[in-house]
Coordinates of C-alpha atoms in Angstrom, one line a residue:
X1406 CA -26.2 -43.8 60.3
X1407 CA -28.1 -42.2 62.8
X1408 CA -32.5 -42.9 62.8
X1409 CA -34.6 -39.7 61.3
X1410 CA -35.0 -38.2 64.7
X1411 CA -31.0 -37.9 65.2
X1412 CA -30.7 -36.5 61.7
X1413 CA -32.9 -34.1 61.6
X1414 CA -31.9 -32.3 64.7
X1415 CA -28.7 -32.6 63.1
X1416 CA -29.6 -30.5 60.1
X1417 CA -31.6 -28.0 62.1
X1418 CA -28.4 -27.3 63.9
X1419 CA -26.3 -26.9 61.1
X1420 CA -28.9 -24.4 60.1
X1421 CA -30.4 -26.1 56.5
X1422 CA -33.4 -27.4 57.0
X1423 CA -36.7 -27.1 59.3
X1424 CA -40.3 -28.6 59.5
X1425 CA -43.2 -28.4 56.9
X1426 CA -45.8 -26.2 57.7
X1427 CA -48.5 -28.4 56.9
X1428 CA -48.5 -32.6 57.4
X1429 CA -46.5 -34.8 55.2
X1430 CA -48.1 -37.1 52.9
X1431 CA -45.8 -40.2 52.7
X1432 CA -45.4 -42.6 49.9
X1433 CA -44.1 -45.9 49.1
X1434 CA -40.4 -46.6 46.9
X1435 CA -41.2 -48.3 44.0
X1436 CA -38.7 -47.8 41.5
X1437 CA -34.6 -47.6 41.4
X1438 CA -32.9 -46.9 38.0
X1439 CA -29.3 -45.6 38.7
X1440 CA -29.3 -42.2 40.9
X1441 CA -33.1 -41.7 40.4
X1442 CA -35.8 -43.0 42.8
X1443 CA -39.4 -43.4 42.1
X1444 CA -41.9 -43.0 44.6
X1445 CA -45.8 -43.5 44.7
X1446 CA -48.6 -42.0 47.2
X1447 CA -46.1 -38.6 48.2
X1448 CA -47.3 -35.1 48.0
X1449 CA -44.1 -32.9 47.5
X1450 CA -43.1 -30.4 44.9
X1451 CA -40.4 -30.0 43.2
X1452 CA -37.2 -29.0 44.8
X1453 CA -38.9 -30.3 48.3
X1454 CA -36.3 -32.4 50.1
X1455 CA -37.4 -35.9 51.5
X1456 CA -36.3 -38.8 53.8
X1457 CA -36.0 -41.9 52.0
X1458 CA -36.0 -44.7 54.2
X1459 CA -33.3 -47.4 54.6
X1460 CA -31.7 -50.5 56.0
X1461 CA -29.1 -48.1 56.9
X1462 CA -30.7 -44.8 58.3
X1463 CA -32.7 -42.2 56.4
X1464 CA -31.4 -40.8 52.8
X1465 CA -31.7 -37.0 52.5
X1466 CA -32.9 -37.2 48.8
X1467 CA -34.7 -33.9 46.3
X1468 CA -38.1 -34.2 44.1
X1469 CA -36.2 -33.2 40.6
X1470 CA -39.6 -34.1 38.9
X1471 CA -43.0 -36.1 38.2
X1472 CA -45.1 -38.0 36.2
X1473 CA -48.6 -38.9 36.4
X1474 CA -48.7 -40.1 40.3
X1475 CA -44.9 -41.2 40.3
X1476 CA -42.6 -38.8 41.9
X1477 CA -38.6 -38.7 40.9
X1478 CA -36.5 -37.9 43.6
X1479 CA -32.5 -37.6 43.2
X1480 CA -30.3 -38.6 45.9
X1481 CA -27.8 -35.8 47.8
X1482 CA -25.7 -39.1 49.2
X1483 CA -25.1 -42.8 48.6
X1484 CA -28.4 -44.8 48.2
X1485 CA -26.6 -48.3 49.5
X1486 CA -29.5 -50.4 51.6
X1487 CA -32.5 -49.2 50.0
X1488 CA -35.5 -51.7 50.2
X1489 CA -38.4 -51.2 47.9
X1490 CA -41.3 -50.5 49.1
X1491 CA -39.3 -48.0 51.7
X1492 CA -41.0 -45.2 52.8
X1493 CA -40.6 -41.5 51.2
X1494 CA -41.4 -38.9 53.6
X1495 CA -41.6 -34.9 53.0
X1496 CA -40.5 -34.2 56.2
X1497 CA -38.2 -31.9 55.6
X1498 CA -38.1 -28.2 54.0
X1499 CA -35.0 -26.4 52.8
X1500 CA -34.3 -23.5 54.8
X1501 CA -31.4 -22.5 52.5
X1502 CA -27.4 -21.3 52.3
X1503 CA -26.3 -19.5 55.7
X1504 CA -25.2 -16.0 53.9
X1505 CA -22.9 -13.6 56.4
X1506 CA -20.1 -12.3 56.2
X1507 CA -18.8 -15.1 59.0
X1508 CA -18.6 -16.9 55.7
X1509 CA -15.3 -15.6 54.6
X1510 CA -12.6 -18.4 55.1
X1511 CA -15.0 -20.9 55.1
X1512 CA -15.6 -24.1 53.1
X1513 CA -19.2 -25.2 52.6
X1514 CA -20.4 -28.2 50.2
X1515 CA -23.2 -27.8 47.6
X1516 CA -25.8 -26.9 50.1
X1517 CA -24.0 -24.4 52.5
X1518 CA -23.2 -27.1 55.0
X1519 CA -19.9 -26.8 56.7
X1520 CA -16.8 -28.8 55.6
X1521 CA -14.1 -27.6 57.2
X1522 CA -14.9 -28.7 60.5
X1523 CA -14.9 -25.6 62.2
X1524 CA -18.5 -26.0 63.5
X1525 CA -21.9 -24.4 62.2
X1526 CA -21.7 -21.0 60.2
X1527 CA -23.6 -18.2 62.6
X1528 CA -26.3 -16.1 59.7
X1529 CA -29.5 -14.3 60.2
X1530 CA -30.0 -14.4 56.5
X1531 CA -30.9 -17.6 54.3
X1532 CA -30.9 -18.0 50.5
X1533 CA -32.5 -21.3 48.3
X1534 CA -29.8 -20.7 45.9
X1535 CA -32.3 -19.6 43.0
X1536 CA -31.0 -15.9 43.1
X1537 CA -33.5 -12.7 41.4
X1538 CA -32.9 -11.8 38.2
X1539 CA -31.7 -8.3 38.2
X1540 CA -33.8 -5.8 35.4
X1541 CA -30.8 -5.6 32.8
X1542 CA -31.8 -1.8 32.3
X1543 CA -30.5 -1.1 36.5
X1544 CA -27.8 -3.2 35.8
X1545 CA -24.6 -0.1 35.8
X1546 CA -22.7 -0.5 32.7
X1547 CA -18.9 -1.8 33.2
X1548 CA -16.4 0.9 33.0
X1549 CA -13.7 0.2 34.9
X1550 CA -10.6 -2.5 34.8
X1551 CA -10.5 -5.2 37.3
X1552 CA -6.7 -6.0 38.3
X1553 CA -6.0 -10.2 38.0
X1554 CA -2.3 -10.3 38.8
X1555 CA -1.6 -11.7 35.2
X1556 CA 0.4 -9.2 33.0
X1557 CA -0.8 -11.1 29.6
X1558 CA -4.8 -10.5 30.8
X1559 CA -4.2 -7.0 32.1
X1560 CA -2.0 -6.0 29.0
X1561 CA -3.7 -7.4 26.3
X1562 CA -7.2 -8.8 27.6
X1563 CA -8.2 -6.6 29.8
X1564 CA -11.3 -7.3 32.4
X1565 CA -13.5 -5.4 33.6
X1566 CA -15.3 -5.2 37.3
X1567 CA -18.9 -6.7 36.4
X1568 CA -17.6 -8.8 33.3
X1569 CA -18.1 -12.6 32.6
X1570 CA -15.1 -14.4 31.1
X1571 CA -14.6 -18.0 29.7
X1572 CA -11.6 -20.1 30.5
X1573 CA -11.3 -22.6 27.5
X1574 CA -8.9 -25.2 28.2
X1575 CA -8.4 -29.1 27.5
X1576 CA -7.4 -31.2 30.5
X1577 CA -4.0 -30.1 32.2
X1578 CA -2.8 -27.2 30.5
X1579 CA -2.8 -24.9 33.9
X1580 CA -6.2 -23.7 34.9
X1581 CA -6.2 -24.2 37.9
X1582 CA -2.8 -22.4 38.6
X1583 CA -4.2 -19.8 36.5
X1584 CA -7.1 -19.5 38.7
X1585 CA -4.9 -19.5 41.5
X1586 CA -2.5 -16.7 40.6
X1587 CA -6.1 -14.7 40.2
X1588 CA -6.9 -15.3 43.4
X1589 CA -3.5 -14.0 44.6
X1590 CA -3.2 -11.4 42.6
X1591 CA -6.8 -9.7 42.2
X1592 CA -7.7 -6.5 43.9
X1593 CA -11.4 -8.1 44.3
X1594 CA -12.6 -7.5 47.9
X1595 CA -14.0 -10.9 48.2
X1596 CA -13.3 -14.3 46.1
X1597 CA -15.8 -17.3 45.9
X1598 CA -14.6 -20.4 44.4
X1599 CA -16.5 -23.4 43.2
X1600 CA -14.6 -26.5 42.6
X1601 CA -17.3 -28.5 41.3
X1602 CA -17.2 -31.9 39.4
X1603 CA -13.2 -31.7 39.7
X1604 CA -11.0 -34.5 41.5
X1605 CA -11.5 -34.1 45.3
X1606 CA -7.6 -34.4 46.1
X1607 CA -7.4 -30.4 43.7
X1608 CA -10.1 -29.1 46.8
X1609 CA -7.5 -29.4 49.3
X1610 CA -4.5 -28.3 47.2
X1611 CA -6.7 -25.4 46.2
X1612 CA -7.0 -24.4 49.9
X1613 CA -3.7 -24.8 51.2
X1614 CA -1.4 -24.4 48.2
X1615 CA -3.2 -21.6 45.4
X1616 CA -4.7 -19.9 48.1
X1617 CA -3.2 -20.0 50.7
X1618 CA -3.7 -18.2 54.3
X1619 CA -4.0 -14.9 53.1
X1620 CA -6.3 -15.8 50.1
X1621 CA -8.0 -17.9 52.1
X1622 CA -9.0 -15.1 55.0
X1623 CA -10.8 -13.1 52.0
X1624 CA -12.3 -16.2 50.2
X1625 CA -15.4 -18.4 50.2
X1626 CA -14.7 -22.0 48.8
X1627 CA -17.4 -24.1 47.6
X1628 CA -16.8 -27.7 47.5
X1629 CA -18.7 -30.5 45.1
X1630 CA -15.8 -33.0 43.9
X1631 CA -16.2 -35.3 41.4
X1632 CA -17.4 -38.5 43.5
X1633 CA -20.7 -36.2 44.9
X1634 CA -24.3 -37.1 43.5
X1635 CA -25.1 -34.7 40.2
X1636 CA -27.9 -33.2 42.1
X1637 CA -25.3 -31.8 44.6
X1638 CA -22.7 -30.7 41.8
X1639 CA -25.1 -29.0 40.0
X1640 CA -26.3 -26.9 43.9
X1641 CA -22.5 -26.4 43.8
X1642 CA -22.5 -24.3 41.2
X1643 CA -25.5 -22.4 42.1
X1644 CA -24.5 -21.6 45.7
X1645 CA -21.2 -20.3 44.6
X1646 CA -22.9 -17.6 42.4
X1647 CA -25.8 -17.4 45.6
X1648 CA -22.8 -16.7 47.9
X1649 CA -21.2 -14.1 45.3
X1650 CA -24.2 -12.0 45.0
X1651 CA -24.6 -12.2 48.9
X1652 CA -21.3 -10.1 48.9
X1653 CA -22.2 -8.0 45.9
X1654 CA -25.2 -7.2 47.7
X1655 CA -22.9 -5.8 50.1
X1656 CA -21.3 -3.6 47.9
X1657 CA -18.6 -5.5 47.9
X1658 CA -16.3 -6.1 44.4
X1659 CA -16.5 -10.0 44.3
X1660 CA -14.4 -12.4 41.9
X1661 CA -16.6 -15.4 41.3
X1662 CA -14.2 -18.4 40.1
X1663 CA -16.6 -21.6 38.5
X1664 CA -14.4 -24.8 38.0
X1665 CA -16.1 -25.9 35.8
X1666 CA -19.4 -25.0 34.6
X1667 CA -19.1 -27.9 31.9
X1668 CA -19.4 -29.8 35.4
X1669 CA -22.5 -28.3 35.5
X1670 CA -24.0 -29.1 32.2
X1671 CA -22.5 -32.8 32.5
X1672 CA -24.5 -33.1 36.0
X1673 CA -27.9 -31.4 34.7
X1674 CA -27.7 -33.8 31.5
X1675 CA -27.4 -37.1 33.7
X1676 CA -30.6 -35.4 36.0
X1677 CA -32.5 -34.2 33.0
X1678 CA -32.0 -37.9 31.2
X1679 CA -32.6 -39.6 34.3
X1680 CA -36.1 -39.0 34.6
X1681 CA -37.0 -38.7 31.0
X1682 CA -36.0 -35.3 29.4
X1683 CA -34.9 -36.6 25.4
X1684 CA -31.3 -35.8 24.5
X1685 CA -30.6 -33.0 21.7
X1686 CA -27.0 -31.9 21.1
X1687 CA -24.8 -34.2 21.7
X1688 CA -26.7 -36.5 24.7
X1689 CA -27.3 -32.8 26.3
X1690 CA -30.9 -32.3 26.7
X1691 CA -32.8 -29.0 26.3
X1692 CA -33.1 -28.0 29.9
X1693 CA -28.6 -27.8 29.8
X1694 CA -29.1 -24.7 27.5
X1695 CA -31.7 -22.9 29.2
X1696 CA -30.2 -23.6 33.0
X1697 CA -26.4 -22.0 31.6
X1698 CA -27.6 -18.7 30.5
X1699 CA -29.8 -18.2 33.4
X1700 CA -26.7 -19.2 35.9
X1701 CA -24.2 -16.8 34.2
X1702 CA -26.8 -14.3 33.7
X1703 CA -26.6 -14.0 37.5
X1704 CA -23.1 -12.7 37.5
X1705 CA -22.7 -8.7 36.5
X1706 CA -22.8 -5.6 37.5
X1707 CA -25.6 -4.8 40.3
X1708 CA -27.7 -1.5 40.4
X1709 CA -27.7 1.4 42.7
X1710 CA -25.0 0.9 45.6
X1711 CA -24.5 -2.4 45.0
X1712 CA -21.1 -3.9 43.7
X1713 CA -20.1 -6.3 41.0
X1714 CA -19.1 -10.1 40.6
X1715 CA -16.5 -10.3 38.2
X1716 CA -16.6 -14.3 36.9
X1717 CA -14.4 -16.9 35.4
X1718 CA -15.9 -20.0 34.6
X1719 CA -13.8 -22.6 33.3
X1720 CA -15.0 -24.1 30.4
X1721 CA -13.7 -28.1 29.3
X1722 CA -12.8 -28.3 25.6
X1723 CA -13.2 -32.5 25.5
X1724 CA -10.5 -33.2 23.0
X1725 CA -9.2 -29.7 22.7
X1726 CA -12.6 -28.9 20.8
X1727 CA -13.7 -25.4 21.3
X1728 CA -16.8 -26.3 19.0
X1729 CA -18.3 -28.6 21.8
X1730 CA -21.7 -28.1 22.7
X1731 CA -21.3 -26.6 25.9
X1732 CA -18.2 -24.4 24.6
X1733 CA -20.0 -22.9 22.0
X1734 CA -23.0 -22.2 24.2
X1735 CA -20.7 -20.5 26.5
X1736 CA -18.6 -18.8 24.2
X1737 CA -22.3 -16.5 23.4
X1738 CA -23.3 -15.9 26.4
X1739 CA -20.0 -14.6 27.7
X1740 CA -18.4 -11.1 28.0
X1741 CA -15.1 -12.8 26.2
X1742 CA -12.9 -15.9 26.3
X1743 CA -9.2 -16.8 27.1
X1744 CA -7.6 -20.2 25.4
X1745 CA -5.3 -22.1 26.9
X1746 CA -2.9 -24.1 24.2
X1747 CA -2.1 -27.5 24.8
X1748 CA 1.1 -26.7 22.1
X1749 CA 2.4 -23.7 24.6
X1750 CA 1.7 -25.6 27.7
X1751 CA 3.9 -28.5 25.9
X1752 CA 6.4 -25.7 25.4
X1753 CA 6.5 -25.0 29.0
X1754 CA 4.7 -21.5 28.4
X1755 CA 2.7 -20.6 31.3
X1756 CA 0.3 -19.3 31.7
X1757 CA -0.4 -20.8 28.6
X1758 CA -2.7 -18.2 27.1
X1759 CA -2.8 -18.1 23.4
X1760 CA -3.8 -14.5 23.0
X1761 CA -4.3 -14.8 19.1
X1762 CA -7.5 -16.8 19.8
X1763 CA -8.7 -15.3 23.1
X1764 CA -10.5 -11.7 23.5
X1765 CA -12.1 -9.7 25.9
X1766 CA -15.1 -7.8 24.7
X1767 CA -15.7 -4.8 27.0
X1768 CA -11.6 -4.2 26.8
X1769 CA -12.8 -0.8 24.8
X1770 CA -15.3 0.6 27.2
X1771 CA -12.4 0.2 30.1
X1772 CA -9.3 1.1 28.6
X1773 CA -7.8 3.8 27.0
X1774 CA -7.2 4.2 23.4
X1775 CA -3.7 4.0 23.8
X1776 CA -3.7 1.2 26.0
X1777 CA -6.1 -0.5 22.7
X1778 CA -3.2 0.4 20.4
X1779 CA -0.8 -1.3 22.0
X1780 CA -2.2 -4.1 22.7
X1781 CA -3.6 -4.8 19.5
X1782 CA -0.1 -4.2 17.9
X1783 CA 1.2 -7.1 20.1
X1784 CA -1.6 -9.5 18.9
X1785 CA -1.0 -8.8 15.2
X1786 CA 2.8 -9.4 15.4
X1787 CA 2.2 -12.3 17.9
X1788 CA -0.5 -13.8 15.1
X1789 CA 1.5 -12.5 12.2
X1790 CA 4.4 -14.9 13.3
X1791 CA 2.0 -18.2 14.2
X1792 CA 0.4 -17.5 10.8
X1793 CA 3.5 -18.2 9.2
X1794 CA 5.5 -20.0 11.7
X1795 CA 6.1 -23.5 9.5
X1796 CA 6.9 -21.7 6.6
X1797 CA 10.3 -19.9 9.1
X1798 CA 10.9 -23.2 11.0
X1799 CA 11.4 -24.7 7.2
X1800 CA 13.7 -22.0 5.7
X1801 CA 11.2 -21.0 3.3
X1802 CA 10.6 -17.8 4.4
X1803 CA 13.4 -14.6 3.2
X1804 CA 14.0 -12.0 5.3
X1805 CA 12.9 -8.9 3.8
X1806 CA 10.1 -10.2 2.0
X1807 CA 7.2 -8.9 4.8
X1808 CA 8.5 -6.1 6.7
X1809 CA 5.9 -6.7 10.1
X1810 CA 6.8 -10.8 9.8
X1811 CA 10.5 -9.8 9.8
X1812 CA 9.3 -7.6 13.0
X1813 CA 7.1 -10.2 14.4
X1814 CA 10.5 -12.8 14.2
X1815 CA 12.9 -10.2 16.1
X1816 CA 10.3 -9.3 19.0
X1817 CA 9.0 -12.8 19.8
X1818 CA 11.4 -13.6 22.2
X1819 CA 10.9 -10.7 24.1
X1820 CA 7.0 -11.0 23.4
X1821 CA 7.3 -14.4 24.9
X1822 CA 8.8 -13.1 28.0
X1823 CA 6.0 -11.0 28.5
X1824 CA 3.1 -13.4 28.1
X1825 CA 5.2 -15.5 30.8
X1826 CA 4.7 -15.2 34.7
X1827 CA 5.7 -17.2 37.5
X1828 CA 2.4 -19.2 39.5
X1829 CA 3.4 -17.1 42.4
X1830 CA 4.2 -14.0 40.7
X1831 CA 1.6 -10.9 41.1
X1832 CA 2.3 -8.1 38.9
X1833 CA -0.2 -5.0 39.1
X1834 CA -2.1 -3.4 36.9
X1835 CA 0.1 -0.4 36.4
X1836 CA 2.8 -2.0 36.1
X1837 CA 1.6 -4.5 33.2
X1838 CA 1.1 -1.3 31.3
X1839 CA 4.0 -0.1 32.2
X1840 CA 5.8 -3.1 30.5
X1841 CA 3.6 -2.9 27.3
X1842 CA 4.6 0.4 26.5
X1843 CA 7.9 -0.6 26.5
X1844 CA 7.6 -3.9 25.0
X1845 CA 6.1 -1.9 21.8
X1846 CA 7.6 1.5 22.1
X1847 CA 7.6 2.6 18.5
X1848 CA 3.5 2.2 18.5
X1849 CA 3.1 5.4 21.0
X1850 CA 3.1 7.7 18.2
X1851 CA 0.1 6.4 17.0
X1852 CA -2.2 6.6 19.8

């Protein structure tokens, strides 16, 4: 690894970080417990980066906190080769992400820096990643759809431009394909994915495969894999949504895609327990509920001429439990929530959307009343039939008996078909509607 002198002028050139203002104060290593560093005799506040000396090179490494005159710094790469005793210095200041438009087809890591080999990103304008909280009473309320591609959440959970949505799914039922055939199929100006705590093979597949060169052209892909440090898989997270509001501030529609912000929450717990914070729910410590809302809350709507970032964040049901911690968290802070079923992606159902549990809550406010009415009559025959599903696959149940179950039976084949859609399918918006009319014909007398 190259000495401080090299490494700094190479993160000056890659546009993240530049001098302190005043002298640093250097201190002394004196304590390694896991990922966390202690260091005596410093002066640097939190968030300040610092060079942490080694029998390899310098470390880049963050204060994440303090106590008394001990200073806890987390690493942004390996630690391998540090001495104690080494020397902590505050040399450096973050500058912050490179925000431009030059950063369409582009794939940074958790900190803006380039990973795609294609050479510095050219901005005038830099962000720290801590974005301003907009005053909710500017924010402009959501009234119209956003288009996805997917005919089962344009029919029946319909999305709005500005709106916050919760993909709830176990470990390989499809998200990620469903995320993909969003990113294909929305009529979003710009998309900005974060693939954060995920395995690092999925960032590339992501790229080439889902996306593709098309996608890619109008898309910003933010990188933090699995094998990263916490500390830079939680700044994953929170440069994707600096990057999105970049573009909103633009006046640009974005579509903001988190995978997964249970990644998050895992990474904040093993900083927060690290250096000290006591564990509440479930190992997660205090600071993990106060840091989601406050990242989601981001996401929205903007005021006057700005646009909107429309976000997904994929949310990791451990065991297929939507009453973990960090689901039900989610779940209230969210504008709505779509389940993926383990049993319909078993099935061979995909997407594998189980509408009877999912919902969209600002559906009303940007659809019409007919459009309601049909959906809703689709989810009551669809949860009709589930409801009583063991009772028909036993021969218990007589035909005649409930007139909407003996419905439900002869329309969930075709009901089936709809929910369906190929991972490189795109159908649009019109035409999803198009298709639910006809899949429930006999309701448009009631609208």
């Amino acid at each position: 690894m190259a000495d401080s002198a090299s490494l700094l002028q190479h993160l000056q050139q890659q546009h993240q970080y530049i001098h302190r203002s005043r002298p640093a104060v250097s201190g002394r290593l004196v304590r390694v417990v896991g990922l966390t560093l202690e260091a005596t005799g410093c002066s640097a506040a939190i968030g300040q980066a610092c060079l942490v000396e080694s029998a390899r090179g310098e470390i880049l490494a963050e204060v994440v906190g303090f106590a008394q005159e001990r200073v806890f710094l987390m690493p942004q790469e390996e630690i391998e080769g540090v001495v104690p005793g080494a020397k902590v210095t505050p040399m450096l200041q973050y500058k912050g992400i490179p925000l431009s438009m030059a950063l369409l087809g582009r794939v940074i890591d958790g900190v803006g820096r380039p990973l795609d080999g294609k050479g510095p990103i050219p901005a005038s304008q830099y962000a720290s990643g801590k974005g301003k909280a907009i005053n909710p009473l500017h924010r402009r309320p959501i009234k119209q759809p956003l288009d996805v591609g997917v005919r089962s959440i344009n029919a029946i959970l319909t999305v709005g431009k500005g709106q916050r949505m919760g993909l709830f799914a176990g470990s390989g039922v499809g998200k990620s394909v469903l995320l993909g055939m969003m990113t294909r199929g929305t009529a979003a100006d710009v998309i900005v994915v974060g693939l954060v705590g995920e395995r690092g093979r999925e960032v590339k597949e992501f790229i080439d495969e889902i996306l593709g060169e098309d996608g890619k052209a109008r898309s910003v892909v933010v990188a933090a894999p699995a094998d990263v440090s916490p500390l830079m898989r939680l700044k994953g997270c929170e440069t994707a949504v600096q990057v999105a509001e970049y573009f909103r501030d633009q006046g640009l529609d974005v579509l903001l895609l988190i995978d997964s912000i249970t990644r998050y929450a895992q990474a904040q717990r093993e900083i927060a327990l690290a250096v000290g914070e006591p564990p509440a729910t479930k190992g997660y410590p205090p600071s993990v509920f106060a840091k989601l809302p406050a990242l989601v809350e981001r996401a929205g709507n903007g005021s006057g001429n700005q646009g909107s970032i429309t976000a997904f964040y994929t949310v990791l049901s451990e065991g297929d439990d939507l009453q973990d911690p960090i689901a039900d968290a989610s779940r209230a802070i969210l504008d709505g929530h779509i389940v993926l079923s383990r049993n319909l992606a078993d099935a061979g159902h995909f997407p594998a959307i189980d509408i009877e549990k999912s919902i969209s809550r600002v559906m009303p406010a940007v659809t019409s009343e007919e459009h309601q009415l049909l959906a809703r009559s689709i989810k009551q025959l669809y949860a009709s039939y589930q409801q009583s599903k063991d009772l028909i696959a036993i021969g218990a149940y007589v035909r005649g008996s409930d007139p909407q179950l003996d419905q439900a039976i002869n329309m969930l084949p075709r009901i089936n078909q709809f929910l369906q859609q190929g991972m490189k399918e795109v159908v649009p918006y019109d035409d999803c509607l198009t298709a639910l009319s006809q899949l429930a014909p006999t309701q448009r007398g009631r609208a």
